[in-house]
Structure formats: structure tokens, C-alpha cells
Amino acid sequence: MRIGHFKNTCVETEVDEVYYKALLKSMDLLTLTLTKWFSSHKSGLFALATVAILTSCTTTQPNKPTTSAVKKTNVSQTLETVLTAKQLVANASIQMSSNENDAAVTSLLTASELYLTEAKPHQALWLVKQLNALAEIPQQQYQLAIIEAKSLLALDRLQKAYQALQSANVIKEQFQLTHGLGYYQTLAKVQSSRNLPIAALEANLSAFAQNSAANNDDIELIWQQLCQLSPWQHQQLVKMSPPNIKGWSKLLTFANKFGDDDTRFKRYLSQWQREFKTHPAQHIVTNLSQYEPILSNEFEHVAVIIPLSGKQERAGKVAQQGILAAYNASSGKTLHFIDSTTLDMTTLHSKLTELNIDYVIGPLLKENVTSYLAQTEITLPTLLLNLPAGINLLPHQVALSMRPEDEAIQAATTLSRQHYQHPLILSHQDNASRRIAQTFSQQWQHITGQAPEMVFFNNDAKMQNQLQASLGVDLSQQRTKELNRRIKYSIKSELRNRRDVDMIYVVGLPLETKLLKPYIDVNISPFADLIPVYASSRSHSTKIDKSDNRDLSGLIFTEMPWQLKSKLQNKALVAQAKKLWPNRSDSLQTIFAMGFDSLALVDKISAMQNKTYVRHYGQTGILQLGDDNILKRSLIWGKYSRSKVQEIAME
């Protein structure tokens, strides 16, 4: 549907059917007829003003504009005192009759903004679309893009609102303008609505720095948003360098690490206050320093429900070993291990009562978790070692998530900010790998708007052929063969891979990755830049670390501290565990680390529930309690080199 064909300006403005129908609600048939008549017979600017006047007449008629004899001073006085959009539009008509076209455009710009304050985003958007053809000054073009974004945001057209903000940014760069408060405030709202918390907070920090009217409520909002960030999101925000981030980052780090220890935390807060005397977060620190210590529950009798017999006995006993490794006899706790294989869930409540249990760890197996949660009479604080299927947790129930999808979200978010444009996902065919690959792809598309290419491979003789096809090497081979067929002489040539792929993400088991990585290296043309290769933790194994890992050189992957030498790893315990169980599989290593973390969490979860900024720096990762009562992990990054595997910081 087209409205407003202005011949004098050679512009057609299209308004989609949704907007058009909304306009029809506020314009009767006579208005629409007059609009078309004016747009066909008058100049573009005058027609535009007429349309704007008519579309503003939703409930009442505007004041009749004065004649052309009105003096310029009267127009200026009217503009100074105008309060509504339709008054501004009326004055724009007066200005045009006096050949003050620039002033008329300015008035209509202000009118479009006022339509937003009057909760009329359709009118604001339509007026902006028409003004785009008339605004010649870069500042006006920039302002129109911001108003368009605000209008689209009000209409819940988030992707289009973001595109309008991108247009504003292009204008800003082209004409060396400076982003204003309106840009950052709108960007913060758009990115928050798009569920992009890092980008939203970056914009909010920039808006705060420009907002002379900012108050303590604005500071509190920033702090609340910071407290929602996981450590890897926090790192991403710091790299974006928004205003005042150094002070915010240091305060958040102190809160994450020491927030559950009131005495120690106050000591670090005092250190922060001395270092950042003029930082806006001084208000937050003052409040944090005044908090009364929260008395934590001292749990004495802890029941651990895990399989100690049957098919899953091995996994259960490894979890038990991890819990015992974390046990401190001086803590005053008594551990009661209950075999979930032989347990009758219907009698569990009476059993827990008999043992005076005040905290429960487990169950470990998903089916037992569902059965446990069905026992509604059990209201004890509980740390589940598996996620329930489709069940919302109650306030006293917390679950530890080991979902590989969380790892894929972290990897995709981090790598999407490395300025890669065309990632390629190489995934094995099994269900777990598919889930990780699809989650990675969805998160990448959510952030960038572009879906990565995905190729699934099998660990057989066809793997190299599949890789060559995905990198376009097979086409290079075909071209060489075709050329040799057409001429008498044999031509020696170097195969050339696709140049558009600039990053590869591999999802597969260690042996599959060890086969695949050399294929990638040898199929990269010597004329091309090396393509960086990243992987999930499924590709890493401490067993491979002991062998020749030259084939994996350069591979970067996510991993939990227990499986990677790092500052977070409990090195003494790792060394002891390797002596006791040198041949333990990677999956059992994960269960051991989970058991170790679970006992440490018993006394910390209450602090994490009361203080959203508290984190647990565990062996399975840095743990954060979400609103859904699920503990999610932040992982670290490792890299294979010729002689070792080491932790790295993602740039």
C-alpha cells in the first residue's frame, strides 16, 4: 500500500499494511481523499504539512492557522509556546506560507517527537517517513533515524528499530557527528527487549554518562543489570569500554568473589572507595557497606541421594568421592548417603525425618529428580544434581545445570564479538553434538542477524570429502581437472578454499576432532589466511593432552576449571585424584567435580539467593544462580599448542 506520492521531491514512501490500517483508524475517508488531492496538486513540502495536519485530527480539530500576513516574530513566539504536535504542524503551515521551509521542517521534526509523547507512534513514524525525503541537513537525518527507532520500538518492531539505530550510526560516522542521549537510551531499550543484556548495559552506561538529570535510581538500575551478568558476560562488557567501566567492573568482581563474606567484603569495599572517589557507584558502595549481615543457615545433617548400586553405580560412587573430597570434618556436618537405586520414594519423607535431615543433595539421575519433586511433602532445602523435565522449581529447590547448550551460548556470544562475518559449524551427527551446534547457530543468529552455515560429518572415510565440500576445495579440484582435460599439458596447481569462511566451530568428540583438525589445516590454501578453529569442551580430553597433540595445535575450546590448568583449578586435588584414579574417563571427571562443588554450595546458596551478585568459583565453572533457581556455569578458554594445553583470555 502506498500513501503520499510526492512528485516534486521524486520520493515514494511506503507504509506497510499494519501502519496503514492504524492510520485509517485516526483518519476518516474525507481526510484520506484530501491527502491524495493535496499530494497531487501542491508542492511536496506543503502537501506533507497538510497530511500531517489532517492525521493529527483524531479527536479534535486544530486551531485554524492565521493568514500569510502573520509576522515572522509571531510564528517564533508560537513555536516557543507550542505544547502539542498538531499545534506545531499548524505552525509549520504558517512557516511555509512565509517561505520559511527550513523552519517548517524543524517544526515537523519536533511534531513527530511529540507524537511519541502523545502515544501516537503510527503518526510519528508516518511523518518521519515523509520528512526523510526533505531533510537535507545531516543532523536532521540523524534525528529522524532516532525518532523512527523510537516509533518502531513503541510498536514492538524490535528488529526494524535496531536497523533504524544502525542507520543513525552510519550517519553519525559519515558526517562525524556525536551520539546523543536519545540514541543511547533508545538503544538500551531495544537491546534489552531483544534479550541482549551485554549490549543493553553498554548503551545504558553510555546514556548515564550523558544524562545530566541522572539520579540514584539510574545508578541502582545499572547495578542491578551488572549483577545479572555472568562472569563471561562481564568480561565481554569490559572489552567494549563503556564509560566508567573500570570502577563498575572492579566493584562487581569484589561482589562476585567476596559478597558472601561480610567482613571481607566490607574491607574490599573500603579499598574500592579510596580508589574511585568520584565514581557514580559510590552510592552503591555506601548502601552495600550498610547492609546488616545475613545469618546463614548452618546445616548439620545432609542427605545425599545418588545411585550406589545397579547400572549407574559407578557414576554415583564417583559423585560420592567428589563430595567426600570436599568434606571437612570440622564443619560439624554429618553426611547421610542414600542409594537411589533401592530407594522407595514414597517412604523418603519419613526416612529424612527420622535422620533429622535439614538439607538434601541429589538425586543425580533425571528420572529420580522427577520422582523426588513429586513428593510434595518434602520441603527441605535441596540441591538437585540434574535438571527436572518441564517442572518449575520452588524457592527451596535449586538445580545445578551441566547443560552443554549453556556452553554453546557462551561460545557463540563471545566469538560473535570477534568480528567474524562467516562462521562455519562442523558438527558430528550424534544428538548431543546436534543440540550444541543448533544452540550455537541460534545464538549467533540472535546476536548478528545472520545464520551460520552448518555441516554435519561422520567419523568415517567420508569425513575428508565432507570437509572439502564445505570449504569449497572440491570445486577447486574440479576446475583444475576440467582445465587439464581441455589442454594438452598437465597443470600443477594449489587447491584454493573458500575465502568467505573466516571461523570454524567444531562440535565432536576428542578423537573426531583430532581427525578433523588436520583435514582443516591441509585444506586451507597457502595463499589464504589461516582460519581459526574453535571447539566445545567435547573436543578436549585430558587423555589426549598426555599424547602427541600436534594435530590439535591452535585449537581453542571452552572447558571447566577441573579439566584445564588454570588459576581456578584446585591443582592439589587434581594431582591427588590422578594418582588415585589415573584412568578415569572425562565424563566421570565431570561428575567428580560436580560432587565436589555440590557440598561447597550447601552453605553458599542462601547467600546467592539473597545477594544476586554472589558467585561460586567452583571446579565445574563459575556458578551463578538464576531467577529460575538454576545454577549456570561460566567456563574458561583453553588452547592447544605444540607442547601443552593452557588457559587463555579471549581477546
XYZ file of C-alpha atoms in Angstrom:
651
model
C 0.000 0.000 0.000
C 1.427 3.388 -0.968
C 0.471 6.715 0.511
C 1.802 10.155 -0.267
C 3.409 10.143 -3.709
C 5.223 13.495 -3.784
C 6.139 14.244 -7.391
C 8.121 17.382 -6.649
C 10.540 15.515 -4.379
C 10.646 12.372 -6.547
C 10.084 10.177 -3.485
C 7.679 7.375 -2.801
C 7.151 6.482 0.844
C 5.756 3.057 1.547
C 3.927 2.313 4.769
C 3.159 -1.342 5.371
C -0.363 -2.569 5.853
C -0.156 -2.654 9.643
C 0.694 1.022 9.871
C -1.793 1.915 7.175
C -4.687 0.259 8.972
C -3.707 2.028 12.175
C -3.722 5.341 10.309
C -7.181 4.658 8.930
C -8.468 4.466 12.474
C -7.386 8.044 13.043
C -8.301 9.472 9.611
C -11.752 9.391 8.092
C -12.395 8.956 4.359
C -12.564 12.694 3.767
C -9.120 13.153 5.295
C -7.670 10.445 3.076
C -9.249 11.995 -0.037
C -7.882 15.449 0.818
C -4.460 13.939 1.453
C -4.311 12.444 -2.029
C -5.621 15.661 -3.579
C -3.031 17.845 -1.896
C -0.202 15.446 -2.653
C -1.121 15.580 -6.368
C -1.541 19.346 -6.720
C 0.711 21.091 -4.199
C 4.417 21.187 -3.592
C 5.951 18.284 -1.683
C 6.564 20.218 1.491
C 3.127 21.840 1.566
C 1.447 18.501 0.876
C 3.425 16.995 3.700
C 2.311 19.647 6.123
C -1.303 19.200 5.059
C -1.111 15.433 5.573
C 0.425 15.921 8.998
C -2.300 18.383 9.968
C -5.033 16.020 8.858
C -3.552 12.948 10.518
C -3.331 14.834 13.789
C -7.121 15.426 13.757
C -8.041 12.218 15.526
C -10.418 13.670 18.066
C -10.463 17.459 17.762
C -9.838 19.983 15.030
C -6.606 22.006 15.203
C -6.699 25.720 15.699
C -7.242 27.463 12.404
C -3.874 28.798 11.198
C -3.516 32.509 10.754
C -3.139 34.079 7.338
C 0.088 34.708 5.467
C 0.090 38.191 6.905
C 1.208 36.815 10.251
C 4.592 38.180 11.084
C 7.684 36.028 11.498
C 8.009 37.112 15.121
C 4.544 35.750 15.879
C 5.492 32.383 14.369
C 8.604 32.224 16.525
C 6.632 33.110 19.615
C 4.102 30.392 18.789
C 6.863 27.802 18.356
C 8.264 28.706 21.743
C 4.959 28.125 23.472
C 3.638 25.160 21.458
C 2.704 22.139 23.555
C 1.103 19.677 21.169
C 2.054 18.028 17.907
C -0.894 19.436 15.983
C -0.067 22.994 17.099
C 3.433 22.530 15.740
C 2.058 21.169 12.472
C -0.241 24.162 12.180
C 2.709 26.487 12.691
C 4.644 24.568 10.047
C 1.887 25.523 7.604
C 2.280 29.173 8.613
C 6.041 28.980 8.159
C 5.660 27.502 4.675
C 3.270 30.232 3.651
C 6.043 32.638 4.622
C 8.627 30.589 2.659
C 10.346 29.540 5.879
C 10.759 25.957 4.714
C 13.739 25.127 6.949
C 11.818 26.287 9.991
C 8.823 24.255 8.832
C 10.901 21.078 8.631
C 12.216 21.772 12.138
C 8.673 22.213 13.417
C 7.549 18.959 11.808
C 10.559 17.183 13.302
C 9.533 18.358 16.740
C 5.944 17.398 15.999
C 6.990 13.847 15.168
C 8.741 13.632 18.544
C 5.669 14.986 20.294
C 3.513 12.342 18.652
C 5.608 9.831 20.569
C 4.975 11.579 23.873
C 1.282 11.601 22.985
C 1.442 7.814 22.492
C 0.805 8.082 18.743
C 3.747 6.141 17.285
C 1.971 5.416 13.986
C 1.594 9.133 13.266
C 5.178 9.804 14.349
C 6.511 7.055 12.110
C 4.468 8.144 9.098
C 5.561 11.746 9.480
C 9.203 10.672 9.766
C 8.934 8.638 6.563
C 7.744 11.719 4.692
C 10.357 14.016 6.224
C 13.158 11.655 5.157
C 12.686 12.974 1.612
C 13.021 16.593 2.704
C 15.701 16.605 5.399
C 18.986 17.674 3.817
C 20.984 18.546 6.920
C 22.853 15.538 8.419
C 21.717 16.439 11.939
C 18.097 16.303 10.773
C 18.640 12.954 9.039
C 20.203 11.632 12.233
C 17.323 12.943 14.339
C 14.776 11.334 12.024
C 16.504 7.969 12.340
C 16.307 8.214 16.138
C 12.613 9.146 16.064
C 11.958 6.278 13.652
C 13.689 3.875 16.045
C 11.639 5.161 18.982
C 8.420 4.790 16.999
C 9.240 1.244 15.931
C 10.195 0.375 19.495
C 6.832 1.639 20.710
C 5.207 -0.601 18.088
C 7.300 -3.571 19.244
C 9.075 -3.828 15.877
C 12.409 -4.547 17.532
C 14.480 -5.641 14.547
C 13.388 -2.645 12.469
C 14.020 -0.352 15.438
C 17.551 -1.711 15.674
C 18.041 -1.194 11.922
C 16.956 2.436 12.318
C 19.556 2.883 15.059
C 22.164 1.344 12.775
C 21.189 3.912 10.134
C 21.676 6.644 12.724
C 25.121 5.240 13.463
C 26.024 5.252 9.756
C 25.004 8.930 9.503
C 26.983 9.692 12.652
C 30.131 8.077 11.218
C 29.702 9.587 7.759
C 29.287 13.161 8.976
C 31.388 12.872 12.160
C 28.505 13.584 14.474
C 28.239 12.563 18.123
C 25.643 10.199 19.518
C 23.252 11.926 21.869
C 21.394 10.786 24.946
C 18.327 9.790 22.914
C 20.358 7.354 20.823
C 21.818 5.525 23.813
C 18.568 5.440 25.767
C 16.700 4.019 22.786
C 19.490 1.543 22.037
C 19.455 0.327 25.641
C 15.711 -0.335 25.479
C 15.899 -2.040 22.081
C 18.780 -4.321 23.070
C 17.131 -5.171 26.367
C 13.911 -6.089 24.535
C 15.959 -8.207 22.111
C 17.373 -10.074 25.124
C 20.931 -8.864 24.566
C 21.952 -7.840 28.102
C 25.594 -7.012 27.351
C 24.743 -4.608 24.527
C 21.870 -3.134 26.550
C 24.109 -2.407 29.523
C 26.827 -0.886 27.348
C 24.239 1.519 25.929
C 22.835 2.233 29.386
C 26.286 3.132 30.725
C 26.829 5.485 27.780
C 23.413 7.069 28.337
C 24.123 7.555 32.031
C 27.384 9.356 31.230
C 25.477 11.892 29.088
C 22.424 12.292 31.301
C 22.796 15.392 33.458
C 19.481 14.535 35.121
C 20.602 11.039 36.158
C 19.891 10.161 39.764
C 20.411 7.377 42.268
C 17.604 5.355 40.724
C 19.561 5.263 37.462
C 22.668 4.133 39.337
C 20.677 1.405 41.087
C 19.357 0.187 37.722
C 22.869 -0.091 36.311
C 23.986 -2.057 39.370
C 21.029 -4.424 39.078
C 21.866 -5.049 35.422
C 25.516 -5.669 36.277
C 24.529 -8.175 38.962
C 22.642 -10.200 36.345
C 25.762 -10.699 34.202
C 27.631 -13.960 34.254
C 31.439 -13.644 34.512
C 31.934 -14.241 30.789
C 29.339 -11.550 30.001
C 31.138 -9.244 32.415
C 34.389 -9.814 30.502
C 32.679 -9.009 27.211
C 31.284 -5.759 28.624
C 34.710 -4.646 29.871
C 36.179 -5.145 26.385
C 33.533 -2.828 24.952
C 34.947 0.010 27.153
C 31.769 1.909 28.089
C 32.147 4.992 30.341
C 33.236 4.395 33.957
C 33.574 0.655 33.341
C 36.821 0.264 35.289
C 35.184 1.184 38.581
C 31.999 -0.748 37.867
C 33.995 -3.819 36.862
C 36.177 -3.835 39.957
C 33.168 -3.406 42.247
C 31.338 -6.257 40.522
C 34.392 -8.518 40.782
C 34.661 -7.857 44.516
C 30.950 -8.554 44.933
C 31.137 -11.779 42.896
C 34.086 -13.149 44.857
C 33.589 -11.878 48.388
C 29.907 -10.906 48.623
C 29.054 -13.891 50.833
C 31.722 -12.962 53.427
C 30.505 -9.725 55.030
C 33.698 -8.883 56.928
C 35.980 -9.469 53.984
C 33.607 -7.785 51.537
C 33.466 -4.564 53.593
C 37.254 -4.459 53.615
C 37.323 -4.620 49.815
C 34.564 -2.018 49.577
C 36.694 0.388 51.600
C 39.578 -0.253 49.224
C 37.292 0.490 46.265
C 36.056 3.754 47.802
C 39.619 5.015 48.190
C 40.475 4.137 44.597
C 37.326 5.501 42.892
C 36.442 8.586 44.919
C 34.364 10.303 42.205
C 32.777 7.227 40.636
C 28.943 7.213 40.489
C 28.914 3.772 42.129
C 29.940 5.386 45.425
C 26.206 5.445 46.123
C 26.043 1.662 45.666
C 29.089 1.054 47.855
C 27.613 3.164 50.646
C 24.465 1.042 50.600
C 26.414 -2.231 50.437
C 28.557 -1.179 53.383
C 25.472 -0.570 55.499
C 23.859 -3.963 54.917
C 23.357 -5.979 58.054
C 24.988 -9.420 57.880
C 22.555 -12.149 56.894
C 22.760 -15.116 59.207
C 23.393 -18.142 57.053
C 21.779 -21.460 57.835
C 24.087 -23.982 59.428
C 23.038 -27.319 58.036
C 24.124 -30.244 60.194
C 22.567 -33.325 58.605
C 22.892 -33.529 54.808
C 21.299 -36.366 52.842
C 22.947 -37.294 49.535
C 20.689 -39.250 47.155
C 22.771 -40.947 44.466
C 22.913 -44.423 42.830
C 25.274 -46.607 44.856
C 24.298 -49.872 43.171
C 22.923 -51.067 39.851
C 23.796 -49.853 36.349
C 24.697 -46.313 37.433
C 26.690 -47.367 40.500
C 29.966 -46.161 39.025
C 28.666 -42.642 38.362
C 27.105 -42.466 41.830
C 30.262 -43.571 43.586
C 32.349 -41.036 41.652
C 29.929 -38.301 42.777
C 30.274 -39.631 46.326
C 34.080 -39.418 46.067
C 33.798 -35.802 44.922
C 31.542 -34.930 47.866
C 33.872 -36.639 50.333
C 36.849 -34.788 48.821
C 35.102 -31.518 49.704
C 34.072 -32.689 53.164
C 35.662 -31.031 56.151
C 35.244 -32.890 59.412
C 35.457 -29.638 61.356
C 32.373 -28.261 59.603
C 30.090 -30.076 62.034
C 28.147 -31.680 59.178
C 27.043 -35.285 59.030
C 26.606 -36.819 55.584
C 23.954 -39.474 55.001
C 24.326 -41.309 51.671
C 21.095 -42.838 50.351
C 21.125 -45.305 47.458
C 18.576 -44.058 44.918
C 18.587 -47.436 43.139
C 16.956 -49.239 46.079
C 15.060 -46.222 47.428
C 11.269 -46.214 47.635
C 10.464 -42.539 47.016
C 7.104 -42.838 48.787
C 8.920 -43.571 52.064
C 11.631 -40.935 51.605
C 9.890 -38.232 53.631
C 9.684 -40.400 56.742
C 13.289 -41.530 56.246
C 14.546 -37.938 56.046
C 12.545 -37.040 59.141
C 13.971 -39.991 61.040
C 17.533 -38.928 60.201
C 16.846 -35.259 61.173
C 17.910 -34.175 57.671
C 17.955 -30.421 57.120
C 19.440 -30.377 53.581
C 19.303 -32.693 50.556
C 21.834 -33.107 47.736
C 20.545 -35.037 44.710
C 19.124 -37.066 43.154
C 21.691 -37.494 40.386
C 19.626 -39.220 37.683
C 16.945 -37.246 35.811
C 14.175 -39.805 36.348
C 14.853 -39.790 40.101
C 14.760 -35.988 40.137
C 11.234 -36.093 38.700
C 10.165 -38.686 41.290
C 11.728 -36.654 44.111
C 9.958 -33.436 43.115
C 6.663 -35.332 43.034
C 6.991 -35.849 46.818
C 5.363 -32.522 47.696
C 5.532 -33.179 51.426
C 9.344 -32.818 51.260
C 10.031 -29.126 51.804
C 13.694 -29.347 52.782
C 16.274 -27.137 51.032
C 17.520 -29.195 48.094
C 20.358 -29.020 45.586
C 19.374 -31.190 42.613
C 22.239 -32.686 40.611
C 20.217 -32.825 37.414
C 17.623 -30.638 35.736
C 13.943 -31.536 36.075
C 11.971 -32.039 32.888
C 9.444 -29.234 32.456
C 8.980 -28.551 36.175
C 9.370 -25.108 37.741
C 11.464 -25.206 40.886
C 10.123 -23.949 44.201
C 12.089 -21.360 46.253
C 13.740 -24.050 48.400
C 14.818 -26.095 45.365
C 17.962 -25.345 43.338
C 19.354 -27.332 40.400
C 22.936 -27.478 39.121
C 22.951 -27.236 35.335
C 25.574 -29.078 33.305
C 23.743 -28.478 30.024
C 26.093 -28.272 27.023
C 23.681 -25.737 25.485
C 24.807 -23.165 28.077
C 28.371 -23.638 26.860
C 27.261 -23.116 23.252
C 25.556 -19.830 24.173
C 28.716 -18.581 25.879
C 30.882 -19.575 22.919
C 28.585 -18.062 20.288
C 28.213 -14.783 22.184
C 31.947 -14.457 22.776
C 33.006 -15.382 19.244
C 30.344 -13.219 17.582
C 32.118 -10.213 19.109
C 35.419 -11.151 17.472
C 34.242 -9.560 14.192
C 33.864 -12.857 12.346
C 31.411 -12.496 9.487
C 31.021 -16.007 8.040
C 31.354 -18.811 10.589
C 31.139 -22.456 9.619
C 29.880 -25.023 12.129
C 31.215 -28.561 11.708
C 29.260 -30.966 13.885
C 29.101 -34.698 14.331
C 25.774 -36.379 13.639
C 25.009 -37.596 17.196
C 22.146 -35.991 19.149
C 24.290 -34.241 21.773
C 26.519 -32.650 19.128
C 23.483 -31.576 17.108
C 21.978 -29.834 20.144
C 25.175 -27.916 20.793
C 25.588 -26.941 17.131
C 21.992 -25.791 16.783
C 22.159 -23.758 20.002
C 25.387 -22.119 18.821
C 23.772 -21.289 15.477
C 20.614 -19.870 17.066
C 22.575 -17.658 19.470
C 24.841 -16.410 16.672
C 21.842 -15.519 14.543
C 20.110 -13.872 17.515
C 23.071 -11.535 18.016
C 24.189 -10.867 14.432
C 21.037 -11.495 12.403
C 22.979 -13.939 10.215
C 22.640 -17.738 10.377
C 25.976 -19.600 10.235
C 26.463 -22.371 7.718
C 26.229 -25.800 9.362
C 27.743 -29.045 8.082
C 27.294 -32.442 9.766
C 30.007 -35.071 9.386
C 30.517 -38.756 10.145
C 33.692 -40.194 11.634
C 34.423 -42.374 8.641
C 36.198 -42.224 5.299
C 33.711 -39.626 4.053
C 34.808 -37.049 6.639
C 37.521 -35.510 4.460
C 35.199 -35.323 1.455
C 32.542 -33.603 3.545
C 35.089 -31.078 4.824
C 36.455 -30.365 1.343
C 32.925 -29.750 0.097
C 32.145 -27.370 2.961
C 35.349 -25.389 2.308
C 34.830 -25.385 -1.460
C 38.078 -27.288 -2.099
C 36.267 -29.893 -4.184
C 35.202 -27.160 -6.629
C 38.826 -26.075 -6.946
C 39.766 -29.674 -7.767
C 37.043 -29.885 -10.403
C 38.194 -26.664 -12.054
C 41.769 -27.974 -12.249
C 40.639 -31.296 -13.734
C 38.459 -29.505 -16.285
C 41.337 -27.259 -17.344
C 43.702 -30.234 -17.687
C 41.107 -32.005 -19.808
C 40.879 -29.086 -22.246
C 44.601 -28.559 -22.846
C 47.479 -30.816 -23.795
C 49.664 -30.211 -20.774
C 49.117 -31.130 -17.155
C 48.953 -28.102 -14.914
C 50.268 -28.210 -11.362
C 48.170 -26.072 -9.089
C 47.494 -25.338 -5.444
C 43.967 -26.029 -4.274
C 42.052 -22.975 -3.118
C 39.476 -22.942 -0.352
C 36.529 -20.598 0.031
C 37.586 -17.130 1.169
C 34.306 -16.173 2.807
C 34.620 -18.606 5.757
C 36.603 -16.788 8.459
C 35.969 -19.012 11.503
C 35.153 -22.674 12.173
C 33.380 -24.052 15.247
C 33.782 -27.799 15.747
C 31.398 -29.940 17.779
C 32.625 -33.501 18.200
C 34.349 -35.958 20.500
C 38.130 -35.757 21.061
C 39.070 -38.460 18.550
C 36.742 -36.993 15.911
C 38.256 -33.553 16.422
C 41.764 -34.963 16.268
C 40.947 -36.416 12.845
C 39.101 -33.321 11.636
C 41.562 -30.585 12.659
C 44.410 -31.785 10.356
C 41.905 -32.028 7.476
C 41.035 -28.386 8.049
C 44.707 -27.340 8.111
C 45.709 -29.164 4.925
C 42.689 -27.915 3.004
C 43.489 -24.252 3.591
C 45.173 -22.711 0.572
C 48.749 -21.438 1.128
C 47.540 -18.168 -0.416
C 44.827 -17.736 2.207
C 44.908 -16.668 5.847
C 44.614 -19.440 8.393
C 41.044 -19.991 9.536
C 40.833 -20.014 13.354
C 39.217 -23.160 14.734
C 37.219 -23.223 17.979
C 35.502 -26.116 19.729
C 33.275 -27.101 22.636
C 34.587 -28.979 25.657
C 33.509 -32.216 23.965
C 36.626 -31.898 21.794
C 39.002 -31.717 24.756
C 40.285 -34.678 26.745
C 42.975 -34.883 29.385
C 43.846 -38.246 27.830
C 44.783 -36.547 24.546
C 46.785 -33.964 26.492
C 49.154 -36.743 27.522
C 49.754 -37.837 23.933
C 51.082 -36.102 20.862
C 48.718 -33.192 20.347
C 50.450 -31.507 17.405
C 47.444 -32.316 15.223
C 45.322 -30.089 17.502
C 47.777 -27.185 17.602
C 45.945 -23.865 17.569
C 42.553 -25.303 18.582
C 40.759 -23.073 21.109
C 37.984 -24.534 23.254
C 35.785 -23.944 26.297
C 36.329 -26.063 29.395
C 35.640 -26.253 33.134
C 38.498 -25.482 35.560
C 38.781 -29.079 36.794
C 39.847 -30.243 33.302
C 42.224 -27.381 32.467
C 45.234 -25.989 34.280
C 44.157 -22.527 35.332
C 44.079 -20.143 38.264
C 40.672 -21.565 39.212
C 41.744 -25.197 39.209
C 42.274 -26.981 42.539
C 45.662 -28.258 41.411
C 46.472 -30.202 44.571
C 43.196 -32.123 44.436
C 43.576 -32.758 40.689
C 47.024 -34.237 41.249
C 45.749 -36.434 44.065
C 42.752 -37.623 42.017
C 45.006 -38.548 39.077
C 47.155 -40.688 41.375
C 44.132 -42.484 42.806
C 42.186 -42.849 39.533
C 44.637 -42.438 36.626
C 42.343 -43.997 34.006
C 39.119 -42.188 34.874
C 37.117 -41.046 31.814
C 36.344 -37.410 31.088
C 32.630 -37.894 31.791
C 33.396 -39.328 35.241
C 35.826 -36.469 35.872
C 32.908 -34.108 35.312
C 30.747 -35.986 37.829
C 33.561 -35.896 40.405
C 33.897 -32.121 40.003
C 30.128 -31.710 40.285
C 30.108 -33.702 43.532
C 32.944 -31.578 44.894
C 31.129 -28.325 44.090
C 27.767 -29.510 45.433
C 28.892 -29.805 49.054
C 30.571 -26.379 48.949
C 27.312 -24.913 47.632
C 25.238 -26.126 50.576
C 26.316 -23.210 52.780
C 26.524 -20.694 49.933
C 23.196 -20.958 48.152
C 21.318 -18.902 50.744
C 23.783 -16.030 50.157
C 23.361 -16.423 46.386
C 19.566 -16.226 46.804
C 19.722 -13.081 48.965
C 22.507 -11.325 47.064
C 22.255 -11.624 43.296
C 25.899 -10.590 42.848
C 27.402 -13.581 44.712
C 29.124 -16.218 42.559
C 30.707 -19.563 43.414
C 34.126 -20.167 41.873
C 33.942 -23.927 41.563
C 35.639 -26.744 39.685
C 32.743 -27.127 37.224
C 32.892 -23.408 36.420
C 31.956 -20.084 37.954
C 28.387 -20.666 39.132
C 25.569 -18.126 39.142
C 22.050 -18.608 40.469
C 19.377 -17.507 38.010
C 15.822 -16.333 38.603
C 14.665 -19.844 37.735
C 16.722 -21.249 40.644
C 19.091 -22.983 38.229
C 22.847 -22.676 38.754
C 24.511 -21.942 35.415
C 28.211 -22.134 34.646
C 30.726 -19.773 33.115
C 33.564 -21.723 31.540
C 37.151 -20.775 30.769
C 39.019 -20.982 27.452
C 41.953 -23.240 26.653
C 44.285 -23.576 23.682
C 46.370 -26.418 22.280
C 49.959 -25.549 21.464
C 52.705 -27.880 20.275
C 53.852 -28.810 23.740
C 50.998 -28.054 26.134
C 47.416 -27.043 26.736
C 46.910 -23.796 28.612
C 44.245 -21.345 29.695
C 43.910 -18.219 27.579
C 41.957 -14.979 27.832
C 39.697 -14.352 24.859
C 40.580 -11.017 23.273
